[in-house]
Structure formats: C-alpha cells, structure tokens
Amino acid sequence: RRLTSIDLSSFDTSKVINFGCMFLGCLNLAHLNMCSFTVQKSFANVTSMFDSVPSSVNIKIKQETYNNITNFNIKWPNA
C-alpha cells in the first residue's frame, strides 16, 4: 500500500488474460509507467484495473495498449 511508483515498462503481458483489480490498494500511487504494456487478448479482463488509484496519478501509456479490448469496464483515475 505504500507504493508510490510502478514501472511495468519491461513486463511481458502477451499471455495475461486477467488484469482485473491489478492496482487494487495502491492508494499512494503517483507514477505508473505502462509504455510497453500491451493487452494482446481481446477477451482480457480489465474490470476495475485502476480502482482505488488516486486521481492525481501520472500514467504513461501507449494508445495501442488497449486496442484489442472489446469489453471495456475501466474507470480511469484522471477521467
């Protein structure tokens, strides 16, 4: 719960199908680097992925990251 920065830029997510609640409890998160993070599967679960992340978080992300998702149930922190 004390994480303030997460760098996922080197993570291989090509086989992940469940991203749900991925950052649950990251109440102090200020920086999140997801530049090379890609959701490859069109059936990937991204439900509540950013729930509980502060609205002030700085997220680095590519637009292509979520192109394959058909069921988009994400509440963006900065939205």
PDB file of N, CA, C and O in Angstrom:
ATOM      1  N   ARG A   1       0.805  -1.198   0.000  1.00  0.00           N
ATOM      2  CA  ARG A   1       0.000   0.000   0.000  1.00  0.00           C
ATOM      3  C   ARG A   1       0.845   1.258   0.000  1.00  0.00           C
ATOM      4  O   ARG A   1       0.338   2.336  -0.146  1.00  0.00           O
ATOM      5  N   ARG A   2       2.114   1.129   0.179  1.00  0.00           N
ATOM      6  CA  ARG A   2       2.972   2.305   0.215  1.00  0.00           C
ATOM      7  C   ARG A   2       3.678   2.563  -1.106  1.00  0.00           C
ATOM      8  O   ARG A   2       4.535   3.423  -1.186  1.00  0.00           O
ATOM      9  N   LEU A   3       3.326   1.818  -2.126  1.00  0.00           N
ATOM     10  CA  LEU A   3       3.925   2.040  -3.438  1.00  0.00           C
ATOM     11  C   LEU A   3       3.574   3.433  -3.941  1.00  0.00           C
ATOM     12  O   LEU A   3       2.416   3.839  -3.907  1.00  0.00           O
ATOM     13  N   THR A   4       4.585   4.142  -4.403  1.00  0.00           N
ATOM     14  CA  THR A   4       4.332   5.458  -4.978  1.00  0.00           C
ATOM     15  C   THR A   4       4.646   5.478  -6.469  1.00  0.00           C
ATOM     16  O   THR A   4       4.186   6.344  -7.192  1.00  0.00           O
ATOM     17  N   SER A   5       5.427   4.489  -6.945  1.00  0.00           N
ATOM     18  CA  SER A   5       5.818   4.441  -8.345  1.00  0.00           C
ATOM     19  C   SER A   5       5.933   2.987  -8.786  1.00  0.00           C
ATOM     20  O   SER A   5       6.496   2.164  -8.073  1.00  0.00           O
ATOM     21  N   ILE A   6       5.384   2.674  -9.966  1.00  0.00           N
ATOM     22  CA  ILE A   6       5.485   1.327 -10.534  1.00  0.00           C
ATOM     23  C   ILE A   6       5.950   1.453 -11.972  1.00  0.00           C
ATOM     24  O   ILE A   6       5.375   2.217 -12.748  1.00  0.00           O
ATOM     25  N   ASP A   7       6.994   0.708 -12.337  1.00  0.00           N
ATOM     26  CA  ASP A   7       7.499   0.702 -13.706  1.00  0.00           C
ATOM     27  C   ASP A   7       7.252  -0.675 -14.308  1.00  0.00           C
ATOM     28  O   ASP A   7       7.942  -1.636 -13.985  1.00  0.00           O
ATOM     29  N   LEU A   8       6.263  -0.768 -15.184  1.00  0.00           N
ATOM     30  CA  LEU A   8       5.926  -2.027 -15.845  1.00  0.00           C
ATOM     31  C   LEU A   8       6.421  -2.046 -17.283  1.00  0.00           C
ATOM     32  O   LEU A   8       5.990  -2.865 -18.078  1.00  0.00           O
ATOM     33  N   SER A   9       7.333  -1.147 -17.614  1.00  0.00           N
ATOM     34  CA  SER A   9       7.778  -0.991 -18.993  1.00  0.00           C
ATOM     35  C   SER A   9       8.490  -2.213 -19.554  1.00  0.00           C
ATOM     36  O   SER A   9       8.556  -2.389 -20.758  1.00  0.00           O
ATOM     37  N   SER A  10       8.990  -3.094 -18.713  1.00  0.00           N
ATOM     38  CA  SER A  10       9.677  -4.293 -19.217  1.00  0.00           C
ATOM     39  C   SER A  10       8.855  -5.562 -19.019  1.00  0.00           C
ATOM     40  O   SER A  10       9.347  -6.659 -19.272  1.00  0.00           O
ATOM     41  N   PHE A  11       7.611  -5.433 -18.597  1.00  0.00           N
ATOM     42  CA  PHE A  11       6.766  -6.606 -18.372  1.00  0.00           C
ATOM     43  C   PHE A  11       6.281  -7.191 -19.696  1.00  0.00           C
ATOM     44  O   PHE A  11       5.863  -6.471 -20.588  1.00  0.00           O
ATOM     45  N   ASP A  12       6.332  -8.517 -19.820  1.00  0.00           N
ATOM     46  CA  ASP A  12       5.768  -9.218 -20.971  1.00  0.00           C
ATOM     47  C   ASP A  12       4.366  -9.658 -20.570  1.00  0.00           C
ATOM     48  O   ASP A  12       4.191 -10.572 -19.775  1.00  0.00           O
ATOM     49  N   THR A  13       3.367  -9.017 -21.118  1.00  0.00           N
ATOM     50  CA  THR A  13       1.981  -9.326 -20.769  1.00  0.00           C
ATOM     51  C   THR A  13       1.258 -10.074 -21.885  1.00  0.00           C
ATOM     52  O   THR A  13       0.038 -10.141 -21.900  1.00  0.00           O
ATOM     53  N   SER A  14       2.009 -10.641 -22.814  1.00  0.00           N
ATOM     54  CA  SER A  14       1.421 -11.255 -24.002  1.00  0.00           C
ATOM     55  C   SER A  14       0.507 -12.444 -23.704  1.00  0.00           C
ATOM     56  O   SER A  14      -0.343 -12.780 -24.516  1.00  0.00           O
ATOM     57  N   LYS A  15       0.647 -13.077 -22.559  1.00  0.00           N
ATOM     58  CA  LYS A  15      -0.193 -14.239 -22.246  1.00  0.00           C
ATOM     59  C   LYS A  15      -1.167 -13.991 -21.098  1.00  0.00           C
ATOM     60  O   LYS A  15      -1.882 -14.885 -20.689  1.00  0.00           O
ATOM     61  N   VAL A  16      -1.207 -12.772 -20.616  1.00  0.00           N
ATOM     62  CA  VAL A  16      -2.088 -12.445 -19.494  1.00  0.00           C
ATOM     63  C   VAL A  16      -3.515 -12.254 -19.996  1.00  0.00           C
ATOM     64  O   VAL A  16      -3.738 -11.584 -21.001  1.00  0.00           O
ATOM     65  N   ILE A  17      -4.477 -12.846 -19.306  1.00  0.00           N
ATOM     66  CA  ILE A  17      -5.880 -12.665 -19.685  1.00  0.00           C
ATOM     67  C   ILE A  17      -6.692 -11.982 -18.580  1.00  0.00           C
ATOM     68  O   ILE A  17      -7.825 -11.593 -18.797  1.00  0.00           O
ATOM     69  N   ASN A  18      -6.128 -11.829 -17.392  1.00  0.00           N
ATOM     70  CA  ASN A  18      -6.866 -11.202 -16.307  1.00  0.00           C
ATOM     71  C   ASN A  18      -6.045 -10.074 -15.681  1.00  0.00           C
ATOM     72  O   ASN A  18      -5.089 -10.326 -14.967  1.00  0.00           O
ATOM     73  N   PHE A  19      -6.446  -8.854 -15.973  1.00  0.00           N
ATOM     74  CA  PHE A  19      -5.810  -7.676 -15.403  1.00  0.00           C
ATOM     75  C   PHE A  19      -6.712  -7.038 -14.341  1.00  0.00           C
ATOM     76  O   PHE A  19      -6.438  -5.961 -13.847  1.00  0.00           O
ATOM     77  N   GLY A  20      -7.812  -7.691 -14.034  1.00  0.00           N
ATOM     78  CA  GLY A  20      -8.806  -7.147 -13.113  1.00  0.00           C
ATOM     79  C   GLY A  20      -8.214  -6.832 -11.747  1.00  0.00           C
ATOM     80  O   GLY A  20      -7.442  -7.614 -11.199  1.00  0.00           O
ATOM     81  N   CYS A  21      -8.564  -5.676 -11.232  1.00  0.00           N
ATOM     82  CA  CYS A  21      -8.125  -5.223  -9.898  1.00  0.00           C
ATOM     83  C   CYS A  21      -6.607  -5.208  -9.754  1.00  0.00           C
ATOM     84  O   CYS A  21      -6.079  -5.349  -8.646  1.00  0.00           O
ATOM     85  N   MET A  22      -5.893  -5.017 -10.828  1.00  0.00           N
ATOM     86  CA  MET A  22      -4.435  -5.105 -10.831  1.00  0.00           C
ATOM     87  C   MET A  22      -3.765  -4.142  -9.850  1.00  0.00           C
ATOM     88  O   MET A  22      -2.770  -4.487  -9.233  1.00  0.00           O
ATOM     89  N   PHE A  23      -4.302  -2.958  -9.714  1.00  0.00           N
ATOM     90  CA  PHE A  23      -3.683  -1.963  -8.846  1.00  0.00           C
ATOM     91  C   PHE A  23      -4.517  -1.698  -7.591  1.00  0.00           C
ATOM     92  O   PHE A  23      -4.395  -0.645  -6.974  1.00  0.00           O
ATOM     93  N   LEU A  24      -5.318  -2.667  -7.218  1.00  0.00           N
ATOM     94  CA  LEU A  24      -6.168  -2.542  -6.031  1.00  0.00           C
ATOM     95  C   LEU A  24      -5.310  -2.291  -4.792  1.00  0.00           C
ATOM     96  O   LEU A  24      -4.332  -2.989  -4.545  1.00  0.00           O
ATOM     97  N   GLY A  25      -5.648  -1.294  -4.046  1.00  0.00           N
ATOM     98  CA  GLY A  25      -4.917  -0.981  -2.826  1.00  0.00           C
ATOM     99  C   GLY A  25      -3.727  -0.062  -3.006  1.00  0.00           C
ATOM    100  O   GLY A  25      -3.054   0.272  -2.046  1.00  0.00           O
ATOM    101  N   CYS A  26      -3.463   0.367  -4.228  1.00  0.00           N
ATOM    102  CA  CYS A  26      -2.334   1.273  -4.477  1.00  0.00           C
ATOM    103  C   CYS A  26      -2.786   2.711  -4.230  1.00  0.00           C
ATOM    104  O   CYS A  26      -2.860   3.544  -5.142  1.00  0.00           O
ATOM    105  N   LEU A  27      -3.064   3.016  -3.003  1.00  0.00           N
ATOM    106  CA  LEU A  27      -3.659   4.287  -2.620  1.00  0.00           C
ATOM    107  C   LEU A  27      -2.690   5.464  -2.697  1.00  0.00           C
ATOM    108  O   LEU A  27      -3.120   6.615  -2.763  1.00  0.00           O
ATOM    109  N   ASN A  28      -1.393   5.188  -2.674  1.00  0.00           N
ATOM    110  CA  ASN A  28      -0.384   6.257  -2.694  1.00  0.00           C
ATOM    111  C   ASN A  28       0.338   6.364  -4.030  1.00  0.00           C
ATOM    112  O   ASN A  28       1.344   7.062  -4.138  1.00  0.00           O
ATOM    113  N   LEU A  29      -0.168   5.668  -5.043  1.00  0.00           N
ATOM    114  CA  LEU A  29       0.495   5.638  -6.342  1.00  0.00           C
ATOM    115  C   LEU A  29       0.496   7.028  -6.984  1.00  0.00           C
ATOM    116  O   LEU A  29      -0.530   7.685  -7.083  1.00  0.00           O
ATOM    117  N   ALA A  30       1.672   7.486  -7.394  1.00  0.00           N
ATOM    118  CA  ALA A  30       1.811   8.785  -8.035  1.00  0.00           C
ATOM    119  C   ALA A  30       2.277   8.656  -9.485  1.00  0.00           C
ATOM    120  O   ALA A  30       1.953   9.489 -10.323  1.00  0.00           O
ATOM    121  N   HIS A  31       3.056   7.602  -9.805  1.00  0.00           N
ATOM    122  CA  HIS A  31       3.614   7.400 -11.148  1.00  0.00           C
ATOM    123  C   HIS A  31       3.440   5.939 -11.566  1.00  0.00           C
ATOM    124  O   HIS A  31       3.774   5.030 -10.807  1.00  0.00           O
ATOM    125  N   LEU A  32       2.949   5.743 -12.785  1.00  0.00           N
ATOM    126  CA  LEU A  32       2.745   4.401 -13.318  1.00  0.00           C
ATOM    127  C   LEU A  32       3.207   4.388 -14.769  1.00  0.00           C
ATOM    128  O   LEU A  32       2.636   5.067 -15.616  1.00  0.00           O
ATOM    129  N   ASN A  33       4.281   3.634 -15.066  1.00  0.00           N
ATOM    130  CA  ASN A  33       4.830   3.557 -16.413  1.00  0.00           C
ATOM    131  C   ASN A  33       4.366   2.249 -17.052  1.00  0.00           C
ATOM    132  O   ASN A  33       4.769   1.174 -16.648  1.00  0.00           O
ATOM    133  N   MET A  34       3.503   2.382 -18.068  1.00  0.00           N
ATOM    134  CA  MET A  34       2.982   1.221 -18.790  1.00  0.00           C
ATOM    135  C   MET A  34       3.291   1.352 -20.279  1.00  0.00           C
ATOM    136  O   MET A  34       2.530   0.885 -21.125  1.00  0.00           O
ATOM    137  N   CYS A  35       4.431   1.959 -20.623  1.00  0.00           N
ATOM    138  CA  CYS A  35       4.751   2.277 -22.013  1.00  0.00           C
ATOM    139  C   CYS A  35       4.833   1.067 -22.938  1.00  0.00           C
ATOM    140  O   CYS A  35       4.454   1.147 -24.093  1.00  0.00           O
ATOM    141  N   SER A  36       5.327  -0.053 -22.489  1.00  0.00           N
ATOM    142  CA  SER A  36       5.401  -1.226 -23.356  1.00  0.00           C
ATOM    143  C   SER A  36       4.395  -2.293 -22.940  1.00  0.00           C
ATOM    144  O   SER A  36       4.432  -3.423 -23.396  1.00  0.00           O
ATOM    145  N   PHE A  37       3.481  -1.922 -22.121  1.00  0.00           N
ATOM    146  CA  PHE A  37       2.428  -2.796 -21.611  1.00  0.00           C
ATOM    147  C   PHE A  37       1.341  -2.895 -22.675  1.00  0.00           C
ATOM    148  O   PHE A  37       0.790  -1.895 -23.122  1.00  0.00           O
ATOM    149  N   THR A  38       1.043  -4.114 -23.138  1.00  0.00           N
ATOM    150  CA  THR A  38       0.046  -4.292 -24.190  1.00  0.00           C
ATOM    151  C   THR A  38      -0.906  -5.418 -23.836  1.00  0.00           C
ATOM    152  O   THR A  38      -0.479  -6.495 -23.445  1.00  0.00           O
ATOM    153  N   VAL A  39      -2.185  -5.160 -23.991  1.00  0.00           N
ATOM    154  CA  VAL A  39      -3.190  -6.200 -23.792  1.00  0.00           C
ATOM    155  C   VAL A  39      -3.370  -6.884 -25.136  1.00  0.00           C
ATOM    156  O   VAL A  39      -3.923  -6.307 -26.063  1.00  0.00           O
ATOM    157  N   GLN A  40      -2.866  -8.114 -25.266  1.00  0.00           N
ATOM    158  CA  GLN A  40      -2.864  -8.838 -26.524  1.00  0.00           C
ATOM    159  C   GLN A  40      -4.180  -9.553 -26.803  1.00  0.00           C
ATOM    160  O   GLN A  40      -4.548  -9.756 -27.930  1.00  0.00           O
ATOM    161  N   LYS A  41      -4.858  -9.968 -25.773  1.00  0.00           N
ATOM    162  CA  LYS A  41      -6.041 -10.801 -25.930  1.00  0.00           C
ATOM    163  C   LYS A  41      -7.312  -9.961 -25.968  1.00  0.00           C
ATOM    164  O   LYS A  41      -7.512  -9.100 -25.130  1.00  0.00           O
ATOM    165  N   SER A  42      -8.184 -10.244 -26.910  1.00  0.00           N
ATOM    166  CA  SER A  42      -9.429  -9.490 -26.998  1.00  0.00           C
ATOM    167  C   SER A  42     -10.396  -9.873 -25.877  1.00  0.00           C
ATOM    168  O   SER A  42     -11.371  -9.191 -25.644  1.00  0.00           O
ATOM    169  N   PHE A  43     -10.132 -10.965 -25.186  1.00  0.00           N
ATOM    170  CA  PHE A  43     -11.011 -11.398 -24.100  1.00  0.00           C
ATOM    171  C   PHE A  43     -10.414 -11.072 -22.731  1.00  0.00           C
ATOM    172  O   PHE A  43     -10.841 -11.580 -21.713  1.00  0.00           O
ATOM    173  N   ALA A  44      -9.426 -10.219 -22.695  1.00  0.00           N
ATOM    174  CA  ALA A  44      -8.769  -9.877 -21.438  1.00  0.00           C
ATOM    175  C   ALA A  44      -9.734  -9.151 -20.499  1.00  0.00           C
ATOM    176  O   ALA A  44     -10.514  -8.315 -20.912  1.00  0.00           O
ATOM    177  N   ASN A  45      -9.652  -9.508 -19.229  1.00  0.00           N
ATOM    178  CA  ASN A  45     -10.450  -8.865 -18.191  1.00  0.00           C
ATOM    179  C   ASN A  45      -9.682  -7.663 -17.655  1.00  0.00           C
ATOM    180  O   ASN A  45      -8.612  -7.826 -17.093  1.00  0.00           O
ATOM    181  N   VAL A  46     -10.221  -6.480 -17.848  1.00  0.00           N
ATOM    182  CA  VAL A  46      -9.601  -5.273 -17.328  1.00  0.00           C
ATOM    183  C   VAL A  46     -10.520  -4.574 -16.320  1.00  0.00           C
ATOM    184  O   VAL A  46     -10.288  -3.426 -15.948  1.00  0.00           O
ATOM    185  N   THR A  47     -11.537  -5.289 -15.872  1.00  0.00           N
ATOM    186  CA  THR A  47     -12.506  -4.723 -14.935  1.00  0.00           C
ATOM    187  C   THR A  47     -11.825  -4.227 -13.670  1.00  0.00           C
ATOM    188  O   THR A  47     -11.020  -4.933 -13.071  1.00  0.00           O
ATOM    189  N   SER A  48     -12.133  -3.016 -13.300  1.00  0.00           N
ATOM    190  CA  SER A  48     -11.636  -2.407 -12.057  1.00  0.00           C
ATOM    191  C   SER A  48     -10.113  -2.336 -11.978  1.00  0.00           C
ATOM    192  O   SER A  48      -9.546  -2.302 -10.892  1.00  0.00           O
ATOM    193  N   MET A  49      -9.459  -2.312 -13.108  1.00  0.00           N
ATOM    194  CA  MET A  49      -7.992  -2.314 -13.137  1.00  0.00           C
ATOM    195  C   MET A  49      -7.389  -1.153 -12.348  1.00  0.00           C
ATOM    196  O   MET A  49      -6.367  -1.311 -11.695  1.00  0.00           O
ATOM    197  N   PHE A  50      -8.018   0.020 -12.416  1.00  0.00           N
ATOM    198  CA  PHE A  50      -7.466   1.198 -11.756  1.00  0.00           C
ATOM    199  C   PHE A  50      -8.282   1.649 -10.542  1.00  0.00           C
ATOM    200  O   PHE A  50      -8.081   2.750 -10.046  1.00  0.00           O
ATOM    201  N   ASP A  51      -9.197   0.812 -10.082  1.00  0.00           N
ATOM    202  CA  ASP A  51      -9.968   1.180  -8.888  1.00  0.00           C
ATOM    203  C   ASP A  51      -9.030   1.409  -7.714  1.00  0.00           C
ATOM    204  O   ASP A  51      -8.062   0.682  -7.531  1.00  0.00           O
ATOM    205  N   SER A  52      -9.291   2.396  -6.952  1.00  0.00           N
ATOM    206  CA  SER A  52      -8.549   2.821  -5.751  1.00  0.00           C
ATOM    207  C   SER A  52      -7.240   3.543  -6.065  1.00  0.00           C
ATOM    208  O   SER A  52      -6.535   3.952  -5.159  1.00  0.00           O
ATOM    209  N   VAL A  53      -6.915   3.721  -7.349  1.00  0.00           N
ATOM    210  CA  VAL A  53      -5.727   4.503  -7.717  1.00  0.00           C
ATOM    211  C   VAL A  53      -6.107   5.981  -7.612  1.00  0.00           C
ATOM    212  O   VAL A  53      -7.167   6.388  -8.084  1.00  0.00           O
ATOM    213  N   PRO A  54      -5.263   6.801  -7.001  1.00  0.00           N
ATOM    214  CA  PRO A  54      -5.591   8.224  -6.831  1.00  0.00           C
ATOM    215  C   PRO A  54      -5.812   8.937  -8.166  1.00  0.00           C
ATOM    216  O   PRO A  54      -5.174   8.609  -9.162  1.00  0.00           O
ATOM    217  N   SER A  55      -6.689   9.906  -8.167  1.00  0.00           N
ATOM    218  CA  SER A  55      -6.973  10.646  -9.398  1.00  0.00           C
ATOM    219  C   SER A  55      -5.778  11.485  -9.852  1.00  0.00           C
ATOM    220  O   SER A  55      -5.714  11.894 -11.000  1.00  0.00           O
ATOM    221  N   SER A  56      -4.830  11.715  -8.983  1.00  0.00           N
ATOM    222  CA  SER A  56      -3.657  12.520  -9.327  1.00  0.00           C
ATOM    223  C   SER A  56      -2.514  11.700  -9.932  1.00  0.00           C
ATOM    224  O   SER A  56      -1.464  12.249 -10.242  1.00  0.00           O
ATOM    225  N   VAL A  57      -2.703  10.403 -10.125  1.00  0.00           N
ATOM    226  CA  VAL A  57      -1.631   9.544 -10.642  1.00  0.00           C
ATOM    227  C   VAL A  57      -1.230   9.965 -12.059  1.00  0.00           C
ATOM    228  O   VAL A  57      -2.065  10.360 -12.864  1.00  0.00           O
ATOM    229  N   ASN A  58       0.062   9.881 -12.351  1.00  0.00           N
ATOM    230  CA  ASN A  58       0.611  10.177 -13.671  1.00  0.00           C
ATOM    231  C   ASN A  58       0.833   8.840 -14.368  1.00  0.00           C
ATOM    232  O   ASN A  58       1.728   8.087 -13.996  1.00  0.00           O
ATOM    233  N   ILE A  59       0.030   8.537 -15.400  1.00  0.00           N
ATOM    234  CA  ILE A  59       0.133   7.261 -16.114  1.00  0.00           C
ATOM    235  C   ILE A  59       0.752   7.499 -17.483  1.00  0.00           C
ATOM    236  O   ILE A  59       0.241   8.288 -18.270  1.00  0.00           O
ATOM    237  N   LYS A  60       1.865   6.790 -17.764  1.00  0.00           N
ATOM    238  CA  LYS A  60       2.481   6.801 -19.099  1.00  0.00           C
ATOM    239  C   LYS A  60       1.991   5.551 -19.808  1.00  0.00           C
ATOM    240  O   LYS A  60       2.228   4.439 -19.341  1.00  0.00           O
ATOM    241  N   ILE A  61       1.289   5.734 -20.923  1.00  0.00           N
ATOM    242  CA  ILE A  61       0.682   4.597 -21.613  1.00  0.00           C
ATOM    243  C   ILE A  61       0.606   4.891 -23.112  1.00  0.00           C
ATOM    244  O   ILE A  61       0.481   6.047 -23.518  1.00  0.00           O
ATOM    245  N   LYS A  62       0.704   3.835 -23.948  1.00  0.00           N
ATOM    246  CA  LYS A  62       0.547   3.978 -25.396  1.00  0.00           C
ATOM    247  C   LYS A  62      -0.921   3.787 -25.747  1.00  0.00           C
ATOM    248  O   LYS A  62      -1.616   3.004 -25.113  1.00  0.00           O
ATOM    249  N   GLN A  63      -1.372   4.440 -26.785  1.00  0.00           N
ATOM    250  CA  GLN A  63      -2.760   4.269 -27.208  1.00  0.00           C
ATOM    251  C   GLN A  63      -3.030   2.832 -27.648  1.00  0.00           C
ATOM    252  O   GLN A  63      -4.099   2.298 -27.417  1.00  0.00           O
ATOM    253  N   GLU A  64      -2.060   2.176 -28.249  1.00  0.00           N
ATOM    254  CA  GLU A  64      -2.227   0.810 -28.746  1.00  0.00           C
ATOM    255  C   GLU A  64      -2.432  -0.203 -27.622  1.00  0.00           C
ATOM    256  O   GLU A  64      -2.825  -1.332 -27.853  1.00  0.00           O
ATOM    257  N   THR A  65      -2.128   0.178 -26.410  1.00  0.00           N
ATOM    258  CA  THR A  65      -2.180  -0.739 -25.285  1.00  0.00           C
ATOM    259  C   THR A  65      -3.513  -1.448 -25.165  1.00  0.00           C
ATOM    260  O   THR A  65      -3.578  -2.637 -24.899  1.00  0.00           O
ATOM    261  N   TYR A  66      -4.599  -0.743 -25.363  1.00  0.00           N
ATOM    262  CA  TYR A  66      -5.923  -1.324 -25.129  1.00  0.00           C
ATOM    263  C   TYR A  66      -6.745  -1.496 -26.398  1.00  0.00           C
ATOM    264  O   TYR A  66      -7.952  -1.646 -26.331  1.00  0.00           O
ATOM    265  N   ASN A  67      -6.134  -1.506 -27.561  1.00  0.00           N
ATOM    266  CA  ASN A  67      -6.866  -1.633 -28.819  1.00  0.00           C
ATOM    267  C   ASN A  67      -7.639  -2.936 -28.959  1.00  0.00           C
ATOM    268  O   ASN A  67      -8.642  -2.978 -29.655  1.00  0.00           O
ATOM    269  N   ASN A  68      -7.196  -4.018 -28.340  1.00  0.00           N
ATOM    270  CA  ASN A  68      -7.829  -5.321 -28.523  1.00  0.00           C
ATOM    271  C   ASN A  68      -8.974  -5.612 -27.559  1.00  0.00           C
ATOM    272  O   ASN A  68      -9.594  -6.652 -27.655  1.00  0.00           O
ATOM    273  N   ILE A  69      -9.258  -4.712 -26.657  1.00  0.00           N
ATOM    274  CA  ILE A  69     -10.275  -4.977 -25.650  1.00  0.00           C
ATOM    275  C   ILE A  69     -11.659  -4.664 -26.198  1.00  0.00           C
ATOM    276  O   ILE A  69     -11.896  -3.593 -26.741  1.00  0.00           O
ATOM    277  N   THR A  70     -12.563  -5.627 -26.057  1.00  0.00           N
ATOM    278  CA  THR A  70     -13.925  -5.432 -26.539  1.00  0.00           C
ATOM    279  C   THR A  70     -14.874  -5.071 -25.399  1.00  0.00           C
ATOM    280  O   THR A  70     -15.860  -4.386 -25.603  1.00  0.00           O
ATOM    281  N   ASN A  71     -14.606  -5.533 -24.191  1.00  0.00           N
ATOM    282  CA  ASN A  71     -15.436  -5.217 -23.037  1.00  0.00           C
ATOM    283  C   ASN A  71     -14.644  -4.291 -22.134  1.00  0.00           C
ATOM    284  O   ASN A  71     -13.848  -4.735 -21.319  1.00  0.00           O
ATOM    285  N   PHE A  72     -14.866  -3.009 -22.278  1.00  0.00           N
ATOM    286  CA  PHE A  72     -14.054  -2.004 -21.608  1.00  0.00           C
ATOM    287  C   PHE A  72     -14.770  -1.473 -20.385  1.00  0.00           C
ATOM    288  O   PHE A  72     -15.568  -0.558 -20.464  1.00  0.00           O
ATOM    289  N   ASN A  73     -14.473  -2.037 -19.225  1.00  0.00           N
ATOM    290  CA  ASN A  73     -15.105  -1.588 -17.984  1.00  0.00           C
ATOM    291  C   ASN A  73     -14.031  -1.023 -17.053  1.00  0.00           C
ATOM    292  O   ASN A  73     -13.732  -1.584 -16.020  1.00  0.00           O
ATOM    293  N   ILE A  74     -13.418   0.089 -17.489  1.00  0.00           N
ATOM    294  CA  ILE A  74     -12.338   0.713 -16.716  1.00  0.00           C
ATOM    295  C   ILE A  74     -12.775   2.120 -16.318  1.00  0.00           C
ATOM    296  O   ILE A  74     -13.283   2.871 -17.133  1.00  0.00           O
ATOM    297  N   LYS A  75     -12.536   2.427 -15.070  1.00  0.00           N
ATOM    298  CA  LYS A  75     -12.719   3.810 -14.604  1.00  0.00           C
ATOM    299  C   LYS A  75     -11.317   4.411 -14.548  1.00  0.00           C
ATOM    300  O   LYS A  75     -10.513   4.055 -13.698  1.00  0.00           O
ATOM    301  N   TRP A  76     -11.004   5.316 -15.472  1.00  0.00           N
ATOM    302  CA  TRP A  76      -9.686   5.937 -15.491  1.00  0.00           C
ATOM    303  C   TRP A  76      -9.565   6.906 -14.341  1.00  0.00           C
ATOM    304  O   TRP A  76     -10.483   7.698 -14.076  1.00  0.00           O
ATOM    305  N   PRO A  77      -8.438   6.904 -13.636  1.00  0.00           N
ATOM    306  CA  PRO A  77      -8.256   7.791 -12.487  1.00  0.00           C
ATOM    307  C   PRO A  77      -8.391   9.265 -12.826  1.00  0.00           C
ATOM    308  O   PRO A  77      -8.890  10.047 -12.045  1.00  0.00           O
ATOM    309  N   ASN A  78      -7.926   9.672 -14.003  1.00  0.00           N
ATOM    310  CA  ASN A  78      -7.924  11.089 -14.371  1.00  0.00           C
ATOM    311  C   ASN A  78      -9.145  11.508 -15.163  1.00  0.00           C
ATOM    312  O   ASN A  78      -9.215  12.624 -15.627  1.00  0.00           O
ATOM    313  N   ALA A  79     -10.087  10.603 -15.339  1.00  0.00           N
ATOM    314  CA  ALA A  79     -11.269  10.910 -16.165  1.00  0.00           C
ATOM    315  C   ALA A  79     -12.309  11.671 -15.387  1.00  0.00           C
ATOM    316  O   ALA A  79     -12.431  11.615 -14.231  1.00  0.00           O
TER     317      ALA A  79
END
